[in-house]
């Protein structure tokens, strides 16, 4: 305990899923939190985080006796992020780490995805990361220190079918991370990225996500998501990862334990990117268990 004592973390997409898990884990180790979420819906077909979701994050962090500022904001708007930084500095005094976590996706063949969905996914997933980092950079340069953590994806390293806009954006996050690490290293600021595998969050838990796991429109059920997660991981008995698995990486990169690390692509995916394909042994074991 106490690996983040005296530190303040700004987290985007903190209302639920990975963002909430990151806020809780950093608070458990002593950090105060600036939590930004509750964006406009736009063209995203499933429900984005709500005010009630963000309130729950606040409740969970406050239960750990840490301070938290909840900000309704959208990473598609630079002024929302600039305002979050200004308020965080005014009320908490500093920002030591930033976790650019907010994300969204839709599904469909790349030539059929409506232009508005392309724009929204890229605007949230990659441009939102850029805006977040731009907002906090002057403050970190002034202090001569800081840890920037960009949430990319295993899809930042590989292709995939029926979500080309998301894959494009996640590749972009890695390129941006490398550029930022080079530009800000001389200022004492570290910038790293985490590449999660399939994580059990609301971004996957809707019909489009189920169908993607099942292999076609209208074929998916909630169970399809669990089966697909089993095929994705290399490790035995590992399927969809809990958000807390990614939070452990966030904690290490935010803490002084990683003070000599920058420009890193940290992969947390149950071994997926090591495999040449899918892990059918996990699927077979799951099927046999269900038949007993």
Coordinates of C-alpha atoms in Angstrom, one line a residue:
X1 CA 0.0 0.0 0.0
X2 CA 1.0 3.6 -0.5
X3 CA 2.7 3.4 -3.9
X4 CA 0.8 6.5 -5.0
X5 CA 0.8 8.5 -1.8
X6 CA 0.8 12.2 -2.4
X7 CA 0.0 11.8 -6.1
X8 CA -2.9 12.9 -8.3
X9 CA -4.2 11.0 -11.3
X10 CA -6.4 12.3 -14.1
X11 CA -8.4 9.5 -15.8
X12 CA -10.6 9.8 -18.8
X13 CA -13.5 7.4 -19.3
X14 CA -13.6 6.9 -15.5
X15 CA -17.3 6.3 -15.2
X16 CA -17.2 2.5 -15.6
X17 CA -15.2 -0.4 -17.0
X18 CA -11.4 0.0 -17.1
X19 CA -11.5 3.6 -16.2
X20 CA -13.3 3.0 -12.9
X21 CA -11.0 0.1 -12.1
X22 CA -8.0 2.3 -12.7
X23 CA -9.4 5.0 -10.4
X24 CA -10.1 2.5 -7.6
X25 CA -6.7 0.8 -7.9
X26 CA -4.7 4.0 -7.9
X27 CA -6.9 5.3 -5.0
X28 CA -6.2 2.1 -3.0
X29 CA -2.5 3.0 -3.3
X30 CA -3.0 6.5 -2.0
X31 CA -3.8 8.7 -5.1
X32 CA -6.4 11.4 -5.4
X33 CA -8.4 11.2 -8.6
X34 CA -9.7 13.5 -11.3
X35 CA -12.4 11.5 -13.1
X36 CA -13.8 12.6 -16.4
X37 CA -16.7 10.9 -18.2
X38 CA -20.3 11.3 -19.3
X39 CA -19.7 12.2 -23.0
X40 CA -22.4 13.0 -25.6
X41 CA -23.8 9.9 -27.2
X42 CA -23.1 10.8 -30.9
X43 CA -23.3 7.9 -33.3
X44 CA -22.3 5.1 -30.8
X45 CA -25.1 2.5 -30.9
X46 CA -24.8 1.3 -27.2
X47 CA -25.2 3.3 -24.1
X48 CA -22.1 5.3 -23.0
X49 CA -21.3 6.0 -19.4
X50 CA -24.0 7.9 -17.5
X51 CA -24.0 10.3 -14.6
X52 CA -25.0 7.4 -12.3
X53 CA -22.0 5.5 -13.5
X54 CA -19.7 8.4 -12.6
X55 CA -21.4 8.8 -9.3
X56 CA -20.6 5.2 -8.5
X57 CA -16.9 5.7 -9.3
X58 CA -17.0 8.7 -6.9
X59 CA -18.6 6.6 -4.2
X60 CA -16.0 3.8 -4.6
X61 CA -13.0 6.1 -4.4
X62 CA -14.4 8.1 -1.5
X63 CA -14.9 4.8 0.4
X64 CA -11.1 4.5 0.2
X65 CA -10.8 7.9 2.0
X66 CA -9.3 9.5 -1.1
X67 CA -10.3 12.8 -2.7
X68 CA -12.0 12.7 -6.1
X69 CA -13.2 15.3 -8.5
X70 CA -15.9 14.1 -10.9
X71 CA -16.1 16.1 -14.2
X72 CA -18.7 15.7 -16.8
X73 CA -16.7 16.0 -20.0
X74 CA -16.1 14.6 -23.5
X75 CA -12.7 13.9 -24.9
X76 CA -14.0 15.1 -28.3
X77 CA -13.9 18.6 -26.8
X78 CA -10.5 20.2 -26.0
X79 CA -12.0 22.8 -23.7
X80 CA -13.5 20.0 -21.5
X81 CA -10.0 18.5 -21.0
X82 CA -8.4 21.9 -20.5
X83 CA -11.0 22.6 -17.9
X84 CA -10.5 19.3 -16.1
X85 CA -6.7 20.0 -15.8
X86 CA -7.3 23.6 -14.6
X87 CA -9.9 22.4 -12.0
X88 CA -7.7 19.5 -10.9
X89 CA -4.7 21.8 -10.3
X90 CA -6.9 24.4 -8.5
X91 CA -8.4 21.9 -6.1
X92 CA -5.7 19.2 -5.8
X93 CA -2.6 21.2 -6.5
X94 CA -1.0 19.1 -9.2
X95 CA -1.3 16.2 -11.7
X96 CA 1.3 13.5 -11.5
X97 CA -0.2 11.0 -13.9
X98 CA -2.7 10.9 -16.6
X99 CA -4.5 7.8 -17.9
X100 CA -5.9 8.5 -21.4
X101 CA -8.4 5.6 -21.2
X102 CA -11.7 6.8 -22.9
X103 CA -12.7 4.6 -25.8
X104 CA -15.6 3.5 -28.0
X105 CA -16.2 1.3 -31.0
X106 CA -18.8 0.1 -33.5
X107 CA -18.9 -2.9 -35.8
X108 CA -19.3 -3.4 -39.6
X109 CA -17.4 -3.8 -42.8
X110 CA -15.1 -0.8 -43.3
X111 CA -16.8 0.3 -46.5
X112 CA -20.3 0.2 -44.9
X113 CA -19.5 1.9 -41.5
X114 CA -21.3 5.3 -41.7
X115 CA -19.0 8.3 -41.9
X116 CA -20.3 9.7 -38.5
X117 CA -19.3 6.4 -36.8
X118 CA -15.8 6.6 -38.3
X119 CA -15.5 10.2 -37.1
X120 CA -16.8 9.4 -33.6
X121 CA -14.6 6.4 -33.1
X122 CA -11.4 8.1 -34.3
X123 CA -12.3 11.3 -32.4
X124 CA -12.7 9.4 -29.1
X125 CA -10.1 6.7 -29.4
X126 CA -7.1 8.6 -30.9
X127 CA -7.9 12.3 -31.1
X128 CA -9.3 12.1 -27.5
X129 CA -6.0 10.7 -26.4
X130 CA -4.1 13.5 -28.2
X131 CA -6.4 16.2 -26.6
X132 CA -5.9 14.7 -23.1
X133 CA -2.1 14.7 -23.4
X134 CA -2.1 18.2 -24.9
X135 CA -4.2 19.4 -22.0
X136 CA -1.8 18.1 -19.3
X137 CA 1.6 18.6 -21.0
X138 CA 2.2 22.3 -20.1
X139 CA 1.6 21.6 -16.4
X140 CA 3.9 18.5 -16.4
X141 CA 6.6 20.5 -18.3
X142 CA 6.4 23.2 -15.6
X143 CA 6.9 20.6 -12.9
X144 CA 9.5 18.7 -14.8
X145 CA 7.9 15.3 -14.1
X146 CA 4.9 13.2 -14.9
X147 CA 3.7 9.8 -16.1
X148 CA 1.5 9.6 -19.2
X149 CA -0.3 6.3 -19.7
X150 CA -2.1 5.8 -23.0
X151 CA -4.6 2.9 -23.3
X152 CA -4.2 1.3 -26.8
X153 CA -5.1 -2.3 -27.5
X154 CA -3.9 -5.6 -28.9
X155 CA -5.6 -4.2 -32.0
X156 CA -2.9 -1.6 -32.0
X157 CA -0.6 -4.4 -33.1
X158 CA -2.8 -6.6 -35.3
X159 CA -5.7 -6.4 -37.7
X160 CA -9.3 -7.6 -37.3
X161 CA -12.5 -8.0 -39.2
X162 CA -15.4 -5.5 -39.0
X163 CA -13.9 -2.8 -36.9
X164 CA -11.3 -1.1 -39.1
X165 CA -11.9 2.3 -37.6
X166 CA -11.1 1.1 -34.1
X167 CA -8.0 -0.7 -35.3
X168 CA -6.8 2.4 -37.2
X169 CA -7.3 4.5 -34.1
X170 CA -5.5 2.1 -31.8
X171 CA -2.5 1.9 -34.1
X172 CA -2.5 5.7 -34.0
X173 CA -2.3 5.7 -30.2
X174 CA 0.9 3.7 -30.3
X175 CA 2.5 6.1 -32.9
X176 CA 1.5 9.1 -30.8
X177 CA 2.9 7.5 -27.6
X178 CA 6.3 7.0 -29.3
X179 CA 6.4 10.6 -30.5
X180 CA 5.4 12.0 -27.1
X181 CA 8.0 9.9 -25.3
X182 CA 10.7 11.3 -27.5
X183 CA 9.5 14.9 -27.2
X184 CA 8.8 15.0 -23.5
X185 CA 11.7 12.7 -22.2
X186 CA 14.0 15.7 -22.0
X187 CA 11.4 17.4 -19.7
X188 CA 11.5 14.4 -17.3
X189 CA 8.1 13.2 -18.4
X190 CA 7.5 9.5 -19.2
X191 CA 4.9 8.3 -21.8
X192 CA 4.0 4.6 -22.1
X193 CA 1.1 2.6 -23.6
X194 CA -0.8 -0.4 -22.4
X195 CA -2.2 -2.9 -24.9
X196 CA -5.1 -4.8 -23.3
X197 CA -6.6 -8.0 -24.7
X198 CA -10.3 -8.8 -24.5
X199 CA -11.5 -7.1 -21.3
X200 CA -15.0 -7.7 -19.7
X201 CA -16.4 -4.2 -20.0
X202 CA -19.6 -2.6 -21.4
X203 CA -17.8 -1.7 -24.6
X204 CA -18.1 -5.4 -25.6
X205 CA -21.4 -6.3 -23.9
X206 CA -24.0 -5.4 -26.5
X207 CA -25.4 -7.1 -29.6
X208 CA -22.7 -5.9 -31.9
X209 CA -20.0 -7.2 -29.6
X210 CA -21.8 -10.6 -29.2
X211 CA -22.2 -10.9 -33.0
X212 CA -18.5 -10.2 -33.6
X213 CA -17.5 -13.0 -31.2
X214 CA -20.1 -15.3 -32.7
X215 CA -19.0 -14.7 -36.3
X216 CA -21.9 -12.9 -37.9
X217 CA -24.8 -10.5 -37.5
X218 CA -27.6 -11.7 -35.3
X219 CA -25.8 -14.8 -34.2
X220 CA -24.4 -13.6 -30.9
X221 CA -25.6 -14.0 -27.4
X222 CA -24.0 -13.0 -24.1
X223 CA -22.4 -16.5 -24.0
X224 CA -20.7 -15.8 -27.3
X225 CA -18.7 -13.1 -25.6
X226 CA -17.4 -15.5 -23.0
X227 CA -16.6 -18.3 -25.5
X228 CA -14.8 -15.8 -27.8
X229 CA -12.7 -14.6 -24.8
X230 CA -11.6 -18.2 -24.2
X231 CA -10.4 -18.5 -27.8
X232 CA -8.5 -15.2 -27.5
X233 CA -6.2 -16.1 -24.6
X234 CA -3.1 -18.4 -24.7
X235 CA -3.1 -19.2 -21.0
X236 CA -5.1 -22.1 -19.7
X237 CA -8.5 -21.3 -18.2
X238 CA -8.1 -17.6 -19.1
X239 CA -10.9 -15.9 -21.0
X240 CA -12.0 -12.3 -20.9
X241 CA -9.8 -10.3 -18.6
X242 CA -11.1 -8.4 -15.6
X243 CA -10.5 -4.7 -15.8
X244 CA -8.4 -5.0 -12.7
X245 CA -5.8 -6.9 -14.7
X246 CA -5.1 -3.8 -16.8
X247 CA -5.2 -1.6 -13.7
X248 CA -2.2 -3.4 -12.2
X249 CA -0.2 -2.3 -15.3
X250 CA -1.6 1.2 -14.9
X251 CA -0.5 1.3 -11.3
X252 CA 3.1 0.2 -12.1
X253 CA 3.5 2.8 -14.9
X254 CA 2.0 5.5 -12.6
X255 CA 4.2 4.7 -9.7
X256 CA 7.9 5.5 -9.1
X257 CA 8.7 1.8 -9.6
X258 CA 8.7 2.5 -13.4
X259 CA 10.6 5.8 -13.2
X260 CA 13.2 4.5 -15.7
X261 CA 10.6 3.4 -18.2
X262 CA 9.3 5.3 -21.2
X263 CA 8.2 4.5 -24.7
X264 CA 7.0 1.0 -23.5
X265 CA 4.2 -1.0 -25.1
X266 CA 3.0 -3.1 -22.2
X267 CA 0.9 -6.0 -23.4
X268 CA -1.7 -7.5 -21.0
X269 CA -3.7 -9.9 -23.1
X270 CA -3.4 -13.4 -21.6
X271 CA -0.8 -14.3 -24.2
X272 CA -2.9 -13.6 -27.3
X273 CA -0.3 -11.8 -29.4
X274 CA 2.1 -14.7 -28.9
X275 CA -0.3 -17.1 -30.7
X276 CA -0.4 -17.6 -34.5
X277 CA -4.2 -18.0 -34.3
X278 CA -6.9 -18.8 -31.7
X279 CA -6.7 -21.1 -28.7
X280 CA -9.2 -23.9 -29.6
X281 CA -8.0 -26.0 -26.6
X282 CA -9.6 -23.5 -24.2
X283 CA -12.9 -23.7 -26.3
X284 CA -12.8 -27.5 -26.2
X285 CA -12.3 -27.5 -22.5
X286 CA -15.2 -25.1 -22.0
X287 CA -17.5 -27.1 -24.3
X288 CA -16.6 -30.4 -22.5
X289 CA -17.4 -28.7 -19.1
X290 CA -20.8 -27.5 -20.4
X291 CA -21.6 -31.0 -21.6
X292 CA -21.0 -32.7 -18.3

